[in-house]
Short mmCIF file of C-alpha atoms in Angstrom, two decimals:
data_model
loop_
_atom_site.label_atom_id
_atom_site.label_comp_id
_atom_site.label_asym_id
_atom_site.label_seq_id
_atom_site.Cartn_x
_atom_site.Cartn_y
_atom_site.Cartn_z
CA MET A 453 49.28 -15.91 -54.66
CA ILE A 454 49.25 -17.54 -51.20
CA ASP A 455 52.51 -18.61 -49.59
CA VAL A 456 52.44 -20.38 -46.22
CA LYS A 457 55.74 -21.06 -44.46
CA GLY A 458 56.24 -22.81 -41.15
CA LEU A 459 52.71 -22.01 -39.96
CA SER A 460 51.71 -23.37 -36.57
CA TYR A 461 48.66 -22.54 -34.48
CA VAL A 462 47.69 -23.36 -30.90
CA TYR A 463 44.21 -22.96 -29.45
CA SER A 464 44.01 -21.80 -25.82
CA PRO A 465 47.78 -21.56 -25.32
CA LYS A 466 49.16 -21.82 -21.80
CA THR A 467 45.92 -23.29 -20.47
CA PRO A 468 44.84 -26.86 -19.63
CA PHE A 469 42.80 -26.79 -22.87
CA MET A 470 45.79 -26.05 -25.12
CA THR A 471 45.44 -27.80 -28.49
CA GLN A 472 47.97 -27.83 -31.33
CA ALA A 473 45.78 -27.31 -34.41
CA LEU A 474 48.53 -26.70 -37.00
CA HIS A 475 52.20 -27.65 -36.99
CA ASP A 476 54.81 -26.35 -39.45
CA ILE A 477 52.50 -26.00 -42.47
CA ASN A 478 54.22 -25.18 -45.78
CA LEU A 479 52.06 -24.58 -48.86
CA THR A 480 52.12 -22.51 -52.03
CA ILE A 481 48.85 -21.80 -53.84
CA GLU A 482 49.45 -20.23 -57.23
CA THR A 483 47.28 -17.96 -59.34
CA GLY A 484 44.84 -20.09 -61.33
CA ASP A 485 44.93 -23.09 -59.00
CA PHE A 486 41.81 -24.97 -58.00
CA PHE A 487 43.44 -26.14 -54.80
CA GLY A 488 41.79 -28.88 -52.75
CA ILE A 489 42.39 -29.40 -49.04
CA ILE A 490 41.31 -32.74 -47.58
CA GLY A 491 41.70 -34.61 -44.32
CA SER A 492 39.68 -36.11 -41.52
CA THR A 493 37.63 -34.04 -39.09
CA GLY A 494 40.02 -32.20 -36.77
CA ALA A 495 42.92 -32.28 -39.23
CA GLY A 496 43.20 -28.47 -39.16
CA LYS A 497 41.66 -27.63 -42.56
CA SER A 498 39.31 -24.85 -41.45
CA THR A 499 41.91 -23.39 -39.09
CA LEU A 500 44.37 -23.22 -41.98
CA VAL A 501 42.09 -21.47 -44.48
CA SER A 502 40.76 -19.03 -41.86
CA HIS A 503 44.29 -17.59 -41.79
CA PHE A 504 44.00 -16.62 -45.46
CA ASN A 505 41.78 -13.61 -44.76
CA ALA A 506 42.97 -13.07 -41.17
CA LEU A 507 39.84 -14.37 -39.45
CA THR A 508 42.46 -16.34 -37.54
CA ARG A 509 45.60 -14.30 -36.96
CA VAL A 510 49.10 -15.69 -37.30
CA GLN A 511 50.45 -16.20 -33.80
CA LYS A 512 53.77 -14.63 -32.82
CA HIS A 513 56.83 -16.63 -33.91
CA SER A 514 54.52 -19.22 -35.54
CA GLY A 515 55.33 -18.86 -39.23
CA THR A 516 54.20 -16.57 -42.03
CA VAL A 517 51.32 -16.29 -44.49
CA LEU A 518 51.68 -14.04 -47.54
CA VAL A 519 48.73 -13.18 -49.77
CA ASP A 520 50.35 -11.39 -52.71
CA ASP A 521 52.15 -8.50 -51.02
CA ILE A 522 50.16 -8.65 -47.77
CA ASP A 523 52.09 -10.15 -44.86
CA LEU A 524 49.50 -11.66 -42.52
CA SER A 525 52.08 -12.15 -39.78
CA ALA A 526 52.50 -8.38 -39.48
CA LYS A 527 51.10 -6.57 -36.45
CA LYS A 528 48.92 -4.31 -38.59
CA ILE A 529 47.08 -5.57 -41.67
CA ASP A 530 44.90 -3.64 -44.09
CA LEU A 531 41.89 -5.89 -43.50
CA LYS A 532 39.69 -4.07 -46.01
CA LYS A 533 42.25 -4.65 -48.77
CA LEU A 534 42.77 -8.28 -47.72
CA ARG A 535 39.09 -9.18 -47.52
CA ALA A 536 38.40 -7.54 -50.85
CA LYS A 537 41.08 -9.85 -52.25
CA VAL A 538 40.13 -13.09 -50.43
CA GLY A 539 36.48 -14.11 -50.36
CA MET A 540 35.54 -16.71 -47.76
CA VAL A 541 32.46 -18.93 -47.99
CA PHE A 542 31.92 -20.96 -44.83
CA GLN A 543 30.27 -24.33 -44.42
CA TYR A 544 26.49 -23.84 -44.50
CA PRO A 545 26.86 -20.18 -45.56
CA GLU A 546 23.08 -19.78 -45.71
CA HIS A 547 23.15 -19.67 -41.91
CA GLN A 548 24.95 -16.32 -42.20
CA LEU A 549 22.15 -14.62 -44.16
CA PHE A 550 20.67 -11.90 -41.99
CA ASP A 551 19.06 -9.04 -43.92
CA ASP A 552 15.40 -8.73 -44.86
CA THR A 553 15.96 -8.82 -48.63
CA VAL A 554 18.31 -10.70 -50.92
CA LEU A 555 19.55 -7.42 -52.41
CA LYS A 556 20.54 -5.94 -49.04
CA ASP A 557 22.29 -9.14 -48.06
CA VAL A 558 24.37 -9.25 -51.25
CA MET A 559 25.13 -5.51 -51.02
CA PHE A 560 26.54 -5.85 -47.49
CA GLY A 561 30.10 -6.68 -48.59
CA PRO A 562 30.40 -3.90 -51.22
CA LYS A 563 28.91 -1.48 -48.67
CA ASN A 564 31.70 -2.35 -46.21
CA LEU A 565 34.22 -1.58 -48.95
CA GLY A 566 32.93 2.00 -48.95
CA LEU A 567 31.47 1.87 -52.46
CA SER A 568 28.68 4.17 -53.59
CA TYR A 569 25.10 2.90 -53.40
CA ASP A 570 24.87 2.64 -57.19
CA GLU A 571 28.07 0.59 -57.35
CA GLN A 572 26.87 -1.63 -54.50
CA LYS A 573 23.62 -2.32 -56.35
CA THR A 574 25.36 -2.91 -59.69
CA ARG A 575 27.73 -5.41 -58.10
CA ALA A 576 24.87 -7.16 -56.29
CA PHE A 577 22.81 -7.48 -59.49
CA ASP A 578 25.84 -8.79 -61.42
CA ALA A 579 26.66 -11.29 -58.66
CA LEU A 580 23.09 -12.60 -58.52
CA LYS A 581 23.12 -13.12 -62.28
CA MET A 582 26.45 -14.93 -62.00
CA VAL A 583 25.02 -17.45 -59.50
CA GLY A 584 21.93 -18.00 -61.62
CA LEU A 585 19.39 -15.92 -59.68
CA ASP A 586 17.47 -13.33 -61.69
CA PRO A 587 17.74 -10.10 -59.65
CA GLU A 588 14.38 -8.91 -61.01
CA VAL A 589 12.82 -11.97 -59.37
CA PHE A 590 14.94 -12.44 -56.24
CA ALA A 591 16.30 -9.02 -55.20
CA SER A 592 13.24 -7.97 -53.18
CA ARG A 593 12.54 -11.39 -51.68
CA SER A 594 13.45 -12.42 -48.15
CA PRO A 595 16.44 -14.79 -48.19
CA PHE A 596 14.71 -16.86 -45.52
CA GLU A 597 11.89 -17.79 -47.91
CA LEU A 598 14.27 -19.41 -50.42
CA SER A 599 15.20 -23.06 -50.85
CA GLY A 600 18.45 -24.37 -49.36
CA GLY A 601 20.23 -24.27 -52.71
CA GLN A 602 18.99 -20.75 -53.45
CA LYS A 603 20.13 -19.53 -50.03
CA ARG A 604 23.59 -20.91 -50.73
CA ARG A 605 23.65 -19.11 -54.08
CA VAL A 606 22.75 -15.84 -52.32
CA ALA A 607 25.58 -16.40 -49.84
CA LEU A 608 27.99 -17.01 -52.74
CA ALA A 609 26.72 -13.88 -54.48
CA GLY A 610 27.46 -11.84 -51.35
CA VAL A 611 31.09 -12.92 -51.51
CA ILE A 612 31.65 -12.53 -55.25
CA ALA A 613 30.03 -9.06 -55.18
CA MET A 614 33.27 -7.99 -53.50
CA HIS A 615 35.20 -9.07 -56.64
CA PRO A 616 37.71 -11.29 -54.82
CA GLU A 617 40.78 -12.63 -56.59
CA ILE A 618 40.81 -15.72 -54.37
CA LEU A 619 37.71 -17.69 -53.39
CA VAL A 620 37.97 -19.95 -50.32
CA LEU A 621 35.21 -22.55 -49.95
CA ASP A 622 34.71 -24.63 -46.82
CA GLU A 623 32.59 -27.68 -47.75
CA PRO A 624 30.53 -25.75 -50.36
CA THR A 625 28.12 -28.63 -51.11
CA ALA A 626 27.64 -29.99 -47.57
CA GLY A 627 24.04 -30.96 -46.86
CA LEU A 628 22.83 -30.65 -50.46
CA ASP A 629 21.26 -33.40 -52.54
CA PRO A 630 23.16 -34.64 -55.64
CA VAL A 631 21.43 -32.17 -57.97
CA GLY A 632 22.12 -29.31 -55.56
CA LYS A 633 25.78 -30.33 -55.28
CA ARG A 634 26.20 -30.31 -59.05
CA ASP A 635 24.41 -26.95 -59.36
CA ILE A 636 26.67 -25.30 -56.77
CA MET A 637 29.84 -26.67 -58.36
CA ASP A 638 28.64 -25.42 -61.77
CA VAL A 639 28.24 -21.99 -60.17
CA VAL A 640 31.74 -22.20 -58.67
CA MET A 641 33.25 -23.03 -62.07
CA HIS A 642 31.35 -20.10 -63.59
CA ILE A 643 32.74 -17.81 -60.89
CA LYS A 644 36.27 -19.09 -61.50
CA ALA A 645 36.31 -17.36 -64.89
CA ASP A 646 36.44 -14.01 -63.02
CA CYS A 647 38.01 -15.20 -59.75
CA PRO A 648 40.92 -17.31 -60.99
CA THR A 649 42.10 -18.93 -57.77
CA VAL A 650 39.85 -21.25 -55.76
CA VAL A 651 40.71 -23.07 -52.53
CA MET A 652 38.22 -25.75 -51.51
CA ILE A 653 37.92 -27.89 -48.40
CA SER A 654 35.83 -30.97 -49.05
CA HIS A 655 35.17 -34.48 -47.78
CA ASN A 656 33.65 -35.29 -51.18
CA MET A 657 36.40 -37.07 -53.11
CA ASN A 658 34.30 -37.02 -56.29
CA GLU A 659 34.39 -33.21 -56.31
CA ILE A 660 38.05 -33.07 -55.30
CA ALA A 661 39.03 -35.42 -58.13
CA GLU A 662 36.92 -33.69 -60.76
CA TYR A 663 37.69 -30.03 -60.07
CA CYS A 664 41.06 -29.68 -58.32
CA ASN A 665 44.45 -29.54 -60.02
CA LYS A 666 46.33 -29.83 -56.69
CA ILE A 667 45.35 -31.54 -53.46
CA ALA A 668 46.88 -30.99 -50.01
CA VAL A 669 46.30 -33.82 -47.54
CA LEU A 670 46.22 -32.73 -43.89
CA SER A 671 46.49 -35.06 -40.92
CA ARG A 672 46.62 -33.96 -37.28
CA GLY A 673 47.65 -30.44 -38.21
CA THR A 674 50.43 -31.36 -40.61
CA VAL A 675 50.65 -31.59 -44.40
CA LYS A 676 51.15 -35.18 -45.55
CA GLY A 677 51.81 -33.93 -49.06
CA VAL A 678 50.52 -32.00 -52.06
CA PHE A 679 49.57 -34.11 -55.06
CA SER A 680 47.86 -33.98 -58.42
CA PRO A 681 44.58 -35.94 -58.48
CA ARG A 682 46.12 -38.74 -60.57
CA GLU A 683 49.14 -38.99 -58.26
CA LEU A 684 46.93 -39.30 -55.18
CA PHE A 685 44.10 -41.45 -56.45
CA GLY A 686 46.34 -43.57 -58.68
CA SER A 687 48.54 -44.83 -55.86
CA GLN A 688 47.16 -47.37 -53.40
CA GLU A 689 50.20 -46.78 -51.20
CA LEU A 690 49.50 -43.02 -51.00
CA LEU A 691 45.81 -43.58 -50.36
CA GLU A 692 46.55 -45.89 -47.45
CA GLU A 693 49.28 -43.63 -46.08
CA CYS A 694 47.02 -40.56 -46.21
CA GLY A 695 43.81 -42.34 -45.19
CA VAL A 696 41.97 -41.19 -48.32
CA GLU A 697 39.06 -42.94 -50.03
CA LEU A 698 38.76 -43.31 -53.79
CA PRO A 699 36.27 -41.20 -55.75
CA LEU A 700 33.25 -43.32 -56.69
CA VAL A 701 34.06 -43.40 -60.43
CA THR A 702 37.66 -44.45 -59.71
CA GLU A 703 36.43 -47.19 -57.40
CA ILE A 704 34.12 -48.44 -60.18
CA ALA A 705 37.04 -48.46 -62.64
CA VAL A 706 39.23 -50.42 -60.19
CA LYS A 707 36.49 -53.03 -59.67
CA LEU A 708 35.90 -53.32 -63.42
CA LYS A 709 39.64 -53.83 -63.95
CA ALA A 710 39.67 -56.52 -61.26
CA ALA A 711 36.77 -58.22 -63.05
CA GLY A 712 38.79 -58.43 -66.25
CA VAL A 713 37.59 -55.31 -68.09
CA ASP A 714 40.43 -53.56 -69.97
CA ILE A 715 40.01 -50.10 -68.44
CA ASP A 716 42.26 -47.42 -66.93
CA GLN A 717 42.19 -47.51 -63.12
CA THR A 718 43.06 -43.81 -62.74
CA ILE A 719 39.74 -42.53 -64.14
CA LEU A 720 38.62 -39.51 -62.10
CA THR A 721 35.38 -38.18 -63.61
CA GLU A 722 32.06 -39.49 -64.88
CA ALA A 723 32.90 -38.25 -68.37
CA GLU A 724 36.19 -40.18 -68.38
CA LEU A 725 34.39 -43.33 -67.21
CA VAL A 726 31.75 -43.06 -69.93
CA THR A 727 34.43 -42.53 -72.61
CA ALA A 728 36.44 -45.50 -71.35
CA LEU A 729 33.38 -47.79 -71.33
CA GLN A 730 32.47 -46.70 -74.85
CA ARG A 731 35.95 -47.75 -75.97
CA VAL A 732 35.54 -51.12 -74.29
CA VAL A 733 32.21 -51.66 -76.05
CA ARG A 734 33.67 -50.70 -79.44
CA ARG A 735 36.54 -53.16 -78.96
CA ALA A 736 34.18 -55.98 -77.96
#
């Protein structure tokens, strides 16, 4: 679905401010993946994913990015086709809301695809329902009167109204309280039924461990490796090498094990932790 080969990127080339943001990135993201991208601030995560819908263009002689049959290193790209295929949700997407009603905001993407007004409205209504906002209640409201979580749902609806095949999320739960984080991730998993491939940048290792089937670790513009959650979080050596913290539930399991509790140290989710503790209690 997305194939990145030898991708490098330099900001402000040939100037005193030149910065190497990416260096020789090689990644394959397959259809159906929930692909996590992690790394410290400045590792190149956002620069990488912004290539996937050509917001950042591949620089000459700096590698290739293929999205299905679309070569993003080509001089001319069908941007309408690409951006209908790859939906991008930026960090704090509610800051990008601009229209005077929720309906108009969500219809903006389908309108740019050249769809009829009726199709735009149908897609907007369907998308609002998918993110848990009743269009009969919210369509005519100003997006600026909504709560932070509701604004983020509207921003998500605006992307999924374009019916993307790939959804790219840059810190989708940043700034939300724990309930808001869970609500947004529930929405994302609901969307994934119709948009099979999700790419997510996150500093939240709990979310990365729970939702992703593959994790790419970036450091200073390079890929340290691509791992399954159990490979990454089950190896102290890898964690130290990649500078990654444990998810909270895994950290709890490790401490319980150190205290003498017979429990698996590679637990990744709250549900797994609860099940493991129930087994311990039954054996006691």
